[in-house]
Coordinates of C-alpha atoms and ligand atoms in Angstrom, one line a residue:
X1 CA 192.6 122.3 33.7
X2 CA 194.8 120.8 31.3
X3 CA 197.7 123.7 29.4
X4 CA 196.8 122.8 26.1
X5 CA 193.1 121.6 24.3
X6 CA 190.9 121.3 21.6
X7 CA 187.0 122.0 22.0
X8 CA 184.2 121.3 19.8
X9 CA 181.7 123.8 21.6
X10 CA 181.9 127.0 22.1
X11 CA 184.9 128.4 24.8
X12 CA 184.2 129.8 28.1
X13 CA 187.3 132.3 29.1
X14 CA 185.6 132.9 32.2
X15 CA 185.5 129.3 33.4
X16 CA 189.1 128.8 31.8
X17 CA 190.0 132.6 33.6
X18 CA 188.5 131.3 37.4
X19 CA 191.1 128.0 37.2
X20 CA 194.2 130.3 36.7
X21 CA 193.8 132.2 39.8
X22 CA 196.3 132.1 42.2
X23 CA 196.6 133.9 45.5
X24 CA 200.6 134.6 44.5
X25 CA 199.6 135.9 41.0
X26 CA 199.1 139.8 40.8
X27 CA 197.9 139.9 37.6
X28 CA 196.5 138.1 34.8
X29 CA 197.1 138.6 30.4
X30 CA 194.9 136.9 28.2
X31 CA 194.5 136.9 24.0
X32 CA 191.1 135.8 22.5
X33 CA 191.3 135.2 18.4
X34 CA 188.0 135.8 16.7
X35 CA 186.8 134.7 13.7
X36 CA 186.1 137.7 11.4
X37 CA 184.5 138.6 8.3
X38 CA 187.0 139.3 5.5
X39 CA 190.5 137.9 4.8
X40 CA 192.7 138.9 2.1
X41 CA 189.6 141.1 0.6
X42 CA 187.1 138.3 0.7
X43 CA 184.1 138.2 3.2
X44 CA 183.8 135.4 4.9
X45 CA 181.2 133.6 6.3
X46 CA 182.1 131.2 8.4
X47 CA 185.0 128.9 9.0
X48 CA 186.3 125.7 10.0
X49 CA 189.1 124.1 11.9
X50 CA 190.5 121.2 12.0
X51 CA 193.7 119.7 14.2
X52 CA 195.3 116.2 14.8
X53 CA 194.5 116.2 18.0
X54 CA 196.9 114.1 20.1
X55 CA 200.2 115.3 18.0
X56 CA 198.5 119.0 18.1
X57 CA 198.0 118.6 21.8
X58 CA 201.4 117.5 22.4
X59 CA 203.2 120.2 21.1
X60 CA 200.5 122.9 22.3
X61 CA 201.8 121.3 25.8
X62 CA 205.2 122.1 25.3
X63 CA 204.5 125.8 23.7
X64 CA 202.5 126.3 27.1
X65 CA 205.6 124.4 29.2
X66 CA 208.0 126.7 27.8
X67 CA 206.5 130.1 27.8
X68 CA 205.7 129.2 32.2
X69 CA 209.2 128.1 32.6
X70 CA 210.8 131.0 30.4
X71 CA 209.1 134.2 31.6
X72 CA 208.7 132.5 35.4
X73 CA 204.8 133.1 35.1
X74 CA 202.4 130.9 37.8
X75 CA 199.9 129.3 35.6
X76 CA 199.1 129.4 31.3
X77 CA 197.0 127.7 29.1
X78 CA 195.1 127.8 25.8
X79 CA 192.1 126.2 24.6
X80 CA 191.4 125.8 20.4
X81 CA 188.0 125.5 18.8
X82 CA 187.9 123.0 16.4
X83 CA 184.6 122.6 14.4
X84 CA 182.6 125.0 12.2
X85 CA 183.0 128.6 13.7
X86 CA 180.9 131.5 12.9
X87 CA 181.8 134.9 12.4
X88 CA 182.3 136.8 16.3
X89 CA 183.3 133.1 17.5
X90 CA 186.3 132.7 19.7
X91 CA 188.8 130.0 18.2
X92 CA 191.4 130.4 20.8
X93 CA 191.8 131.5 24.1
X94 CA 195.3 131.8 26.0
X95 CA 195.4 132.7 29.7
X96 CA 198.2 133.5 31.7
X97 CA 198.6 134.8 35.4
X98 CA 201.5 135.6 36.9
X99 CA 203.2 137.5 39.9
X100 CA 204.0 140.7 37.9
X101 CA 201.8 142.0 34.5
X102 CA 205.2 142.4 32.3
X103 CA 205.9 138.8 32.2
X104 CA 201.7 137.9 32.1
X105 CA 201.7 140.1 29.0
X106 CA 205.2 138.5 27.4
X107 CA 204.3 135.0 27.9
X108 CA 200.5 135.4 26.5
X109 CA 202.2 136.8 23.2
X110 CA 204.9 134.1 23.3
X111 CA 201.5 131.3 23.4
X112 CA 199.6 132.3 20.7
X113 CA 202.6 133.2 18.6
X114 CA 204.2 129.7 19.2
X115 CA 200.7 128.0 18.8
X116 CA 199.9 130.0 15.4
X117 CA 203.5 128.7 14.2
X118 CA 203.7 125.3 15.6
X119 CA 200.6 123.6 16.6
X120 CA 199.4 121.4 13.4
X121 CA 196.1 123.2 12.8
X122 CA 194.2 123.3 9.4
X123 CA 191.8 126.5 8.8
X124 CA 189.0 126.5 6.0
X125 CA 187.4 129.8 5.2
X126 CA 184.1 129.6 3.6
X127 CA 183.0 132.5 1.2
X128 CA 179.9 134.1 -0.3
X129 CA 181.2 132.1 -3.1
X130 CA 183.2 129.0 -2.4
X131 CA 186.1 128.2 0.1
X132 CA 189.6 128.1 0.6
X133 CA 189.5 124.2 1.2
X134 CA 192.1 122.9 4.1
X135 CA 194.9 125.1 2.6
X136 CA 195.4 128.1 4.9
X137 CA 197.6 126.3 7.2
X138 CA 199.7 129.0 9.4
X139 CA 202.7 126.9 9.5
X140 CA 202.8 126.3 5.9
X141 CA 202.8 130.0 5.6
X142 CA 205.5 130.2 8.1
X143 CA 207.7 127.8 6.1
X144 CA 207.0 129.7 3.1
X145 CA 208.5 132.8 4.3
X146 CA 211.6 131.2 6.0
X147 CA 211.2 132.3 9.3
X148 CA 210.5 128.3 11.0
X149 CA 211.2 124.9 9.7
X150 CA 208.9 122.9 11.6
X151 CA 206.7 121.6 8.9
X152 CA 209.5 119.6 7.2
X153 CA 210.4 117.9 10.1
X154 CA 207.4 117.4 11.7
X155 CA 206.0 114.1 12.3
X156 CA 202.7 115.3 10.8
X157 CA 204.2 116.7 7.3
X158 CA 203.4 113.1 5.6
X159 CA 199.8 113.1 7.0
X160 CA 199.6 116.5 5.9
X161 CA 198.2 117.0 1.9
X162 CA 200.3 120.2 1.0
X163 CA 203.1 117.4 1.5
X164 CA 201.7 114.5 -0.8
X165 CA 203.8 115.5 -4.2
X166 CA 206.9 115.2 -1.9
X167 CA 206.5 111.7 -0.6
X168 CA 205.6 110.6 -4.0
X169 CA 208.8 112.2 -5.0
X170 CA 210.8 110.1 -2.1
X171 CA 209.5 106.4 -3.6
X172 CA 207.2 105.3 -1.4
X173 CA 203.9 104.3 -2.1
X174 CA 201.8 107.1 -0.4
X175 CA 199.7 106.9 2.0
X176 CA 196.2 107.0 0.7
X177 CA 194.5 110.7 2.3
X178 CA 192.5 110.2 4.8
X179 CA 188.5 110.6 4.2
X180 CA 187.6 113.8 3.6
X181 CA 183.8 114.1 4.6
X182 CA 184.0 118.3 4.5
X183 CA 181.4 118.4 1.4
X184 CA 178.8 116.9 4.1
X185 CA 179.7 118.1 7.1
X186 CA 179.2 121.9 5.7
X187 CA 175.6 120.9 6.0
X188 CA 174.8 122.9 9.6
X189 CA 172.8 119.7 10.3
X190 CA 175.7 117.5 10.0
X191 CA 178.7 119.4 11.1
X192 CA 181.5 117.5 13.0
X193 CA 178.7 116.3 15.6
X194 CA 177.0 115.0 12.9
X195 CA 179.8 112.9 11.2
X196 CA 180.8 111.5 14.8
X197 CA 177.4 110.1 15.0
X198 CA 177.3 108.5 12.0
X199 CA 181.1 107.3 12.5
X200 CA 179.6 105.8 15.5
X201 CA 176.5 104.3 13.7
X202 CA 176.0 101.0 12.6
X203 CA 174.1 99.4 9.6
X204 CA 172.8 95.9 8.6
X205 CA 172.1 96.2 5.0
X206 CA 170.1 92.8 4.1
X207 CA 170.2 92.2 0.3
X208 CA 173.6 93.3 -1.9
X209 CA 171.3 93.7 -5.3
X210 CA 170.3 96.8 -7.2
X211 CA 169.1 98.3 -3.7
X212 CA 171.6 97.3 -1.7
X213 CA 174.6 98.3 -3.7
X214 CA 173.6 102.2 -3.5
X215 CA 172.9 101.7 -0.3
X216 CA 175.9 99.9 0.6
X217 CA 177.9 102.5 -1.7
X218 CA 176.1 106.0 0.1
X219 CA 176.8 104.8 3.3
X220 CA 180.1 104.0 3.5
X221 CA 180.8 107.0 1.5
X222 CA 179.2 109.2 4.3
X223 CA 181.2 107.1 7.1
X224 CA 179.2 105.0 8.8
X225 CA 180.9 103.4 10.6
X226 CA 180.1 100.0 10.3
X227 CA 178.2 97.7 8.2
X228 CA 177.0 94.7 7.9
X229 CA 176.6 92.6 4.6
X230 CA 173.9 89.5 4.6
X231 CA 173.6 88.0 1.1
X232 CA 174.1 84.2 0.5
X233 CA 174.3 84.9 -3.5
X234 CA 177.0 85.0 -6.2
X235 CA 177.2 87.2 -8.4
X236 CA 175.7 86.6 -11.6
X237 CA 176.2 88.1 -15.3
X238 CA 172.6 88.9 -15.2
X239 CA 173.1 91.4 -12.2
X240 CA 175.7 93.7 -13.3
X241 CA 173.5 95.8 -15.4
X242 CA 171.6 96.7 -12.2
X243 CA 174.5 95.9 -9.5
X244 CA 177.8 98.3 -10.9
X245 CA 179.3 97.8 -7.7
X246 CA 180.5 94.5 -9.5
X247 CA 182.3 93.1 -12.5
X248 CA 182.4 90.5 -15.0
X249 CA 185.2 89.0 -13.2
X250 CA 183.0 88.5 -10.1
X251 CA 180.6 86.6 -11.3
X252 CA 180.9 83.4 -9.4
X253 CA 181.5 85.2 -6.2
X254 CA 180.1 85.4 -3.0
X255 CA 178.6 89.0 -3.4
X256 CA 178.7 89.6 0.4
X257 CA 182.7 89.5 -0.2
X258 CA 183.0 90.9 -3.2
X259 CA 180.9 93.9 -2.1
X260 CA 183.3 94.3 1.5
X261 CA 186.1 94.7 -0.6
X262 CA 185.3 96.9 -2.8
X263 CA 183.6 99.4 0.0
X264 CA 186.6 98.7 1.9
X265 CA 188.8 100.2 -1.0
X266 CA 185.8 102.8 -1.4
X267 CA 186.2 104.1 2.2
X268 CA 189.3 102.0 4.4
X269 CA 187.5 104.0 7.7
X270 CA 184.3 102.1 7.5
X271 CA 184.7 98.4 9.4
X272 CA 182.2 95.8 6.8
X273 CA 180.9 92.8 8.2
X274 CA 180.5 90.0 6.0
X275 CA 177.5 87.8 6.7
X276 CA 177.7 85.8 3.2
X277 CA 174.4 84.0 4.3
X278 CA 171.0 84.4 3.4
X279 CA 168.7 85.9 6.2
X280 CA 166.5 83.0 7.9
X281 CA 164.0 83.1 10.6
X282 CA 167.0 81.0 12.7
X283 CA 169.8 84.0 12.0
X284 CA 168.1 86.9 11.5
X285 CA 167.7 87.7 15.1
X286 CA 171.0 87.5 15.8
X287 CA 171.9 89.6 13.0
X288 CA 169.8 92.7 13.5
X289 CA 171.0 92.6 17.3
X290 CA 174.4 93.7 16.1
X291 CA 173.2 97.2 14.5
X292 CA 171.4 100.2 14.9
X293 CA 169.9 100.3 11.9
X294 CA 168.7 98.0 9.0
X295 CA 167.9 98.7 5.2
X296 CA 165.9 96.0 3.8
X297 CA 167.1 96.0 0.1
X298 CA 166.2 92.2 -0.7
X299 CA 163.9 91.4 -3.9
X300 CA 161.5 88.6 -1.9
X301 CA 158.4 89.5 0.3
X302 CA 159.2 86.6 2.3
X303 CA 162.5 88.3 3.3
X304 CA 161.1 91.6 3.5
X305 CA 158.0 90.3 6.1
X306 CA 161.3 88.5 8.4
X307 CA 163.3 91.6 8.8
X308 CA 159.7 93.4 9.8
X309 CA 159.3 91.2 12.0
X310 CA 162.6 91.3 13.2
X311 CA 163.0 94.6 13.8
X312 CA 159.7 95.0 15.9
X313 CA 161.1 92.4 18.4
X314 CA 164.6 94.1 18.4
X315 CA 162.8 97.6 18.8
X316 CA 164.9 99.1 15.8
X317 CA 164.6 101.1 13.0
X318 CA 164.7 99.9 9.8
X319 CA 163.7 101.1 5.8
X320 CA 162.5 99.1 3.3
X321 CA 162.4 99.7 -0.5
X322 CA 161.1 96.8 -3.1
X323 CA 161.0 97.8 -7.2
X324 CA 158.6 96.5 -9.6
X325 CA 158.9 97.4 -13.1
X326 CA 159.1 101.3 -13.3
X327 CA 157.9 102.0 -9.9
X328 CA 159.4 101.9 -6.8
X329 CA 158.1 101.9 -3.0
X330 CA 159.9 103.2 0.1
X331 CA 158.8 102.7 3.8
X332 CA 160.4 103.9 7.2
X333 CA 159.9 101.6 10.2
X334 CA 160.6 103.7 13.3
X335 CA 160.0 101.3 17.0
X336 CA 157.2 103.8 18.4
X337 CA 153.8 102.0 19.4
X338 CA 151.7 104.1 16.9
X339 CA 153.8 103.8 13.7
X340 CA 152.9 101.1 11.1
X341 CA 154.9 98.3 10.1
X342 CA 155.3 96.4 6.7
X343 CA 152.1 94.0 7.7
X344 CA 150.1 96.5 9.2
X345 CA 150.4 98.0 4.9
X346 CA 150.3 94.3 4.0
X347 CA 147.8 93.2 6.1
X348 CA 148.0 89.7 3.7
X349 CA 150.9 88.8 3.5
X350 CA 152.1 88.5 -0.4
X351 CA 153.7 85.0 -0.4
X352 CA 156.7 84.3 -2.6
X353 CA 156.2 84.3 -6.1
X354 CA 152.9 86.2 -6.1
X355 CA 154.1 89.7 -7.6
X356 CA 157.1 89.3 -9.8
X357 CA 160.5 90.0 -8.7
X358 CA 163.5 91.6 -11.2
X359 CA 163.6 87.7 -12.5
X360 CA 160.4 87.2 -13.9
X361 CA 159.4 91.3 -14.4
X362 CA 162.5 92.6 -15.8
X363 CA 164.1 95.9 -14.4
X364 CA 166.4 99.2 -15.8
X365 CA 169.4 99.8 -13.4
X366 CA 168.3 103.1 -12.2
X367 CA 165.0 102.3 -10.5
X368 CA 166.3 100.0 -8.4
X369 CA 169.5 102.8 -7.6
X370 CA 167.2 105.8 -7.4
X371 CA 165.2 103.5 -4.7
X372 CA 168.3 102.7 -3.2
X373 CA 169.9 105.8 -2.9
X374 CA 166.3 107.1 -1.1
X375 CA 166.6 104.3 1.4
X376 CA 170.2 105.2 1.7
X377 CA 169.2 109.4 2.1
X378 CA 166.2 107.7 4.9
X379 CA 168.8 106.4 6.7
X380 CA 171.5 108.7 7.2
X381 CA 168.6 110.9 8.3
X382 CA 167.7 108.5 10.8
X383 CA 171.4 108.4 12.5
X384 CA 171.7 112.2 12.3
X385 CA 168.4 112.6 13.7
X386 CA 167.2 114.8 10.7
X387 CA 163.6 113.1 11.0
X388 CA 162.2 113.9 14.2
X389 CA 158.8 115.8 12.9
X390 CA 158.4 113.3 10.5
X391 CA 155.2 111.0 9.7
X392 CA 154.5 107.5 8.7
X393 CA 153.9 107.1 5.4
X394 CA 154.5 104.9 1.8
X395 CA 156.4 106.4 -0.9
X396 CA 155.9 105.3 -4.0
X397 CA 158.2 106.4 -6.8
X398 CA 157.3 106.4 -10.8
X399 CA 160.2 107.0 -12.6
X400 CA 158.5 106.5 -16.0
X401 CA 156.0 109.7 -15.3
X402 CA 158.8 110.7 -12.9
X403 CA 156.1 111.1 -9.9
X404 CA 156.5 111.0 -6.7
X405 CA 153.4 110.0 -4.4
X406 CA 153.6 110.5 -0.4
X407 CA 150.6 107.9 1.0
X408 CA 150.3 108.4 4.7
X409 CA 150.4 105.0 6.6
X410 CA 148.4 103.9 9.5
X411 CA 148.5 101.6 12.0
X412 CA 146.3 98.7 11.3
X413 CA 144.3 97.7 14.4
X414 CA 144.1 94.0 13.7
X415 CA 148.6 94.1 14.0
X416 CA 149.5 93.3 17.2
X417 CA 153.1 93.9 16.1
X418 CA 154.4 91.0 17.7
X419 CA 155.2 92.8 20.9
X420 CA 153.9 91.7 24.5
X421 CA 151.5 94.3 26.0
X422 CA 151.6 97.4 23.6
X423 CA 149.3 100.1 24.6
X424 CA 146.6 101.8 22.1
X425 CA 147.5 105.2 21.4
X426 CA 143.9 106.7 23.1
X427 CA 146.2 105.5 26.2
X428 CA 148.8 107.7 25.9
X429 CA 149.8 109.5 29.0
X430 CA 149.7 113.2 29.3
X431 CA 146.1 114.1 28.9
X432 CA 145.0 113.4 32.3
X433 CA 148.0 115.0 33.4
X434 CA 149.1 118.0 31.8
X435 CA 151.2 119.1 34.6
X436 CA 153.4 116.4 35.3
X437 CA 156.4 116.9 34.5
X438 CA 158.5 113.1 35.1
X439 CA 157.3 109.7 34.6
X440 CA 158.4 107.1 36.0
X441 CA 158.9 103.6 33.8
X442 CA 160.5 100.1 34.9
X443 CA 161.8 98.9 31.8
X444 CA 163.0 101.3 28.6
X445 CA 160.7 98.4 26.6
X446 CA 157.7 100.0 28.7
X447 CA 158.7 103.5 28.3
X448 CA 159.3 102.3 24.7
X449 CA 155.6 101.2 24.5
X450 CA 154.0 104.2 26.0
X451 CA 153.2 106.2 23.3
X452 CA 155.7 109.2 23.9
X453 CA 159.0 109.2 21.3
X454 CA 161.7 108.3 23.8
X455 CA 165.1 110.8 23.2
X456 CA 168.2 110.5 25.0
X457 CA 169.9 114.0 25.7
X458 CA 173.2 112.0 27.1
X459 CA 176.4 113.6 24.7
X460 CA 177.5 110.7 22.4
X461 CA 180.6 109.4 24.5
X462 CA 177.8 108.5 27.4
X463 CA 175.8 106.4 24.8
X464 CA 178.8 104.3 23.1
X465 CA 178.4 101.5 26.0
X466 CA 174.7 101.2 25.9
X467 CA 174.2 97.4 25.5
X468 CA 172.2 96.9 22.5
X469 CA 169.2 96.0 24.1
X470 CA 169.2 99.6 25.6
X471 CA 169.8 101.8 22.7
X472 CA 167.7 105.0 21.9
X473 CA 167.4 105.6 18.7
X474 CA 167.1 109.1 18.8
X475 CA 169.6 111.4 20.0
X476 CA 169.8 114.9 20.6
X477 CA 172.9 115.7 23.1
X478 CA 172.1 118.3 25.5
X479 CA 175.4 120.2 24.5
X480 CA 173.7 120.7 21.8
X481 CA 170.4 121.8 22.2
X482 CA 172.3 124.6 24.9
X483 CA 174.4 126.0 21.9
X484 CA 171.5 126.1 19.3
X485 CA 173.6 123.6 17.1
X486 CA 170.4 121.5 17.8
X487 CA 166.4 122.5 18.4
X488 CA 164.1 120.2 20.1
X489 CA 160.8 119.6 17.9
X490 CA 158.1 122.2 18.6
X491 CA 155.6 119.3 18.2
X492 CA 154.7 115.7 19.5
X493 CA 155.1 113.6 22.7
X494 CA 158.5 112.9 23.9
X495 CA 160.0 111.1 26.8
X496 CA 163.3 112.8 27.7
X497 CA 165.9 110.7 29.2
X498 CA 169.4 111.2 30.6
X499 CA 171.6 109.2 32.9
X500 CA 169.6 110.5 36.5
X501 CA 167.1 112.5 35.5
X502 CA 168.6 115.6 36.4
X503 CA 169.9 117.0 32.5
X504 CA 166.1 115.2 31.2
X505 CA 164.2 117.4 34.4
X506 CA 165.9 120.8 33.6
X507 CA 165.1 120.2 29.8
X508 CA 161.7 119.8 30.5
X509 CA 161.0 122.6 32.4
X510 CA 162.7 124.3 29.9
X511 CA 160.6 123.4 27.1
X512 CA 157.4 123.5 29.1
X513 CA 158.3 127.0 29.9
X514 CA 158.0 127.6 26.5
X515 CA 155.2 126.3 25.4
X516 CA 155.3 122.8 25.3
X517 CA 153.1 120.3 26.5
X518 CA 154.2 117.2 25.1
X519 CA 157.5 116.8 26.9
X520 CA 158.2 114.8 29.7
X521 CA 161.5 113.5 32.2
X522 CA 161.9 110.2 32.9
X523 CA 162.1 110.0 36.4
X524 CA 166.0 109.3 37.8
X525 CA 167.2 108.6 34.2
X526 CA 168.1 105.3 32.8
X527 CA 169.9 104.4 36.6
X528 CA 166.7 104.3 38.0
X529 CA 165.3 101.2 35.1
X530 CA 165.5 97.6 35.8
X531 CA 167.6 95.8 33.3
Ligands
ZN601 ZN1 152.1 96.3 11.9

């Protein structure tokens, strides 16, 4: 076990306990620090921590180093939550055994003492009625009232914000702060897990116009990590009533370059792509391979009916949005066999030209952003996996009456959705066999195709190698699901999948023994598929 870490699920002193034994050590001291209700006369609900993990780890290595070499104990360590903490949560555990209990007990107060002083830690307390922010740092504290001088020459005091007036003070430029995403990740949906998936997400947006600009804006605002730009345009004076991402001054522009600078400046953390190109039935398969996800924010049905298309072949998600006039509509693509797509609502194709675009109709700036800014809201869902109950359907937005109409959406029977083989719902397996409990697929494309929702239960770091043509769009970590952070849906048809089948198998029984019919393991996990 390594002396000194960070953990972002809940600690287990008994597993950390069983790796300190030793057959020399006679006895064995350990602290546990809870989180509790009230601090400085204010209840508190819940809290969150927050470290720089490699300095933090460093120095939590030497704290642990130290205290084993000064009181002659056998073996210490100390793990640190990090993540949003409940009340009765451990956030740190420190474990020492030794030959004798004196120096067990000396060296475990030594640890946590040191750790509380020294280890670069940030603490946010929330209330019944607001929170502390990332102020209650314990070394801060401990400069304050003289006893240690570590913060001022730490290597962290400049990343550190309680610091920022000082290197103003010193000349330098200052660093801009690093994002600060805490507003979001309060949600108990989003949480740290949540922001790591969307820092690991990725997002064509095709179209930088009065849909695409929101969208653009939202999401690398929320830290997604990368996105992609296609638009072969300039900007034009006529656009910036609608498009306030841009300026006079860039009219002329390439607005695929203009907009990746500005985002850049809007959030340094998110990598932009710039495709300054328009999307063409010779590029735009090549393009959607790159992402996860794709917003179709363009103002031309011919456009609109290429990305469908595109994204059924590619098996990805996307959301569309188109304005006319007053009135907006929004439609989620999701790659499962009975969901519509844009031609199964459009059986006839609209050709170009045939219903008005903001040219010829004329458009105020806020239908376009409110559309925009629900395509954007669609997708962040999508990456957090905030949208597994729901439905197909075509929302259609009136912001004159300032209505709102949900139309569900059906699979039209004459689209073949241009994929080889797909399989009518009526075939979906599980009826003739309610008891089975794995299935067994060649390909992911024909487990795609079989009518269950495919989700992958592998943690995160396990899926950041999938080549792209073996990405599962929906994710729910196991880790997750096991420490309630997550709940599987209660309803529906799902194809669980894991690396071997073994995580997928236990999670199945599980939810069968439950109650569950609709679940299902793929048999030996994505090792046993044929690329
Ligand atoms: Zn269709």
């Amino acid at each position: 076990m390594q002396t000194f870490a960070f953990s972002t699920v809940p600690l287990e002193p008994g597993r950390y306990r069983e790796a300190l034994a030793e057959p020399t050590a006679g006895g064995y001291a350990s602290f546990e620090g809870w989180v509790r209700d009230h601090n400085e006369g204010r209840a508190v609900r819940r809290l969150e921590y927050e470290a720089f993990e490699t300095l933090a780890v460093k120095e939590g290595e030497r704290i642990v180093a130290e205290a084993v070499r000064r009181f002659g104990v056998t073996r210490a360590a100390c793990v640190h939550r990090v993540g949003a903490l409940g009340i009765g949560e451990l956030a740190v555990w420190v474990g020492v055994s030794a030959a004798h209990r004196g120096e067990a007990f000396a060296a475990c107060r030594y640890i946590i003492d040191e750790v509380k002083h020294r280890v670069p830690i940030w603490k946010k307390e929330h209330y019944a009625d607001g929170d502390s922010g990332w102020v209650n740092c314990e070394r801060c504290a401990a400069v304050a009232d003289g006893r240690h001088v570590h913060a001022a020459e730490h290597p962290l005091a400049a990343a550190h914000r309680h610091d920022r007036i000082d290197q103003a003070a010193s000349g330098g430029v200052p660093p801009l702060p690093p994002p600060d995403y805490s507003r979001q990740i309060a949600l108990p949906e989003v949480g740290i897990a949540g922001q790591a998936k969307l820092a690991a997400a990725s997002v064509l947006v095709v179209g930088a116009g009065g849909l695409g600009v929101p969208v653009l804006q939202y999401l690398a605002a929320a830290g997604v990590g990368r996105l992609g730009i296609v638009d072969g345009d300039v900007v034009e004076a006529s656009n910036l009533h609608r498009q306030p991402l841009y300026g006079p001054a860039d009219v002329g522009q390439p607005k695929a370059e203009v907009a990746a600078r500005r985002l850049q400046a809007l959030n340094p953390a998110v990598r932009v792509d710039v495709h300054a190109e328009r999307a063409e039935a010779s590029n735009v398969d090549a393009l959607v391979a790159g992402y996860d996800l794709v917003m179709e924010c363009t103002d031309n049905f011919r456009t609109k009916f290429l990305v469908n298309d595109a994204v059924l072949r590619a098996c990805k998600p996307a959301v569309f949005a188109s304005v006319h006039q007053y009135e907006g509509q929004l439609q989620v693509y999701r790659p499962l066999p009975h969901w519509p797509c844009l031609r199964c609502l459009w059986p006839e194709a609209p050709r170009d030209g045939l219903v008005g675009n903001c040219a010829e109709a004329g458009v105020l700036g806020p239908v376009p952003a409110t559309l925009g800014a629900m395509q954007a809201m669609q997708a962040l869902k999508r990456l957090l996996g905030l949208d597994a109950g729901e439905t197909p359907a075509l929302v259609i937005v009136d912001l004159l009456g300032v209505e709102t109409r949900r139309l569900a959406a059906q699979r039209h029977p004459g689209c073949d959705h241009e994929r080889p083989g797909t399989t009518p719902a009526a075939e979906e397996p599980g009826d003739a066999m309610p008891a089975e409990l794995e299935l067994d697929f060649e390909t992911l494309a024909e487990a795609f195709e079989s009518g269950l929702e495919l989700v992958d239960i592998r943690e995160s770091w396990e899926r950041a190698h999938d080549p792209p043509g073996l990405q599962i769009p929906t994710h729910l970590p196991l880790s997750e699901l096991v420490h309630g952070r997550a709940e599987f849906p209660a309803e529906g048809r799902y194809l669980i999948i894991c690396a071997h089948g073994v995580r997928s198998l236990s999670l199945t029984e599980h939810l069968r023994s439950l109650g569950h019919p609709g679940v299902y393991s793929l048999r030996g996990g994505l090792a046993a598929l044929k690329s």
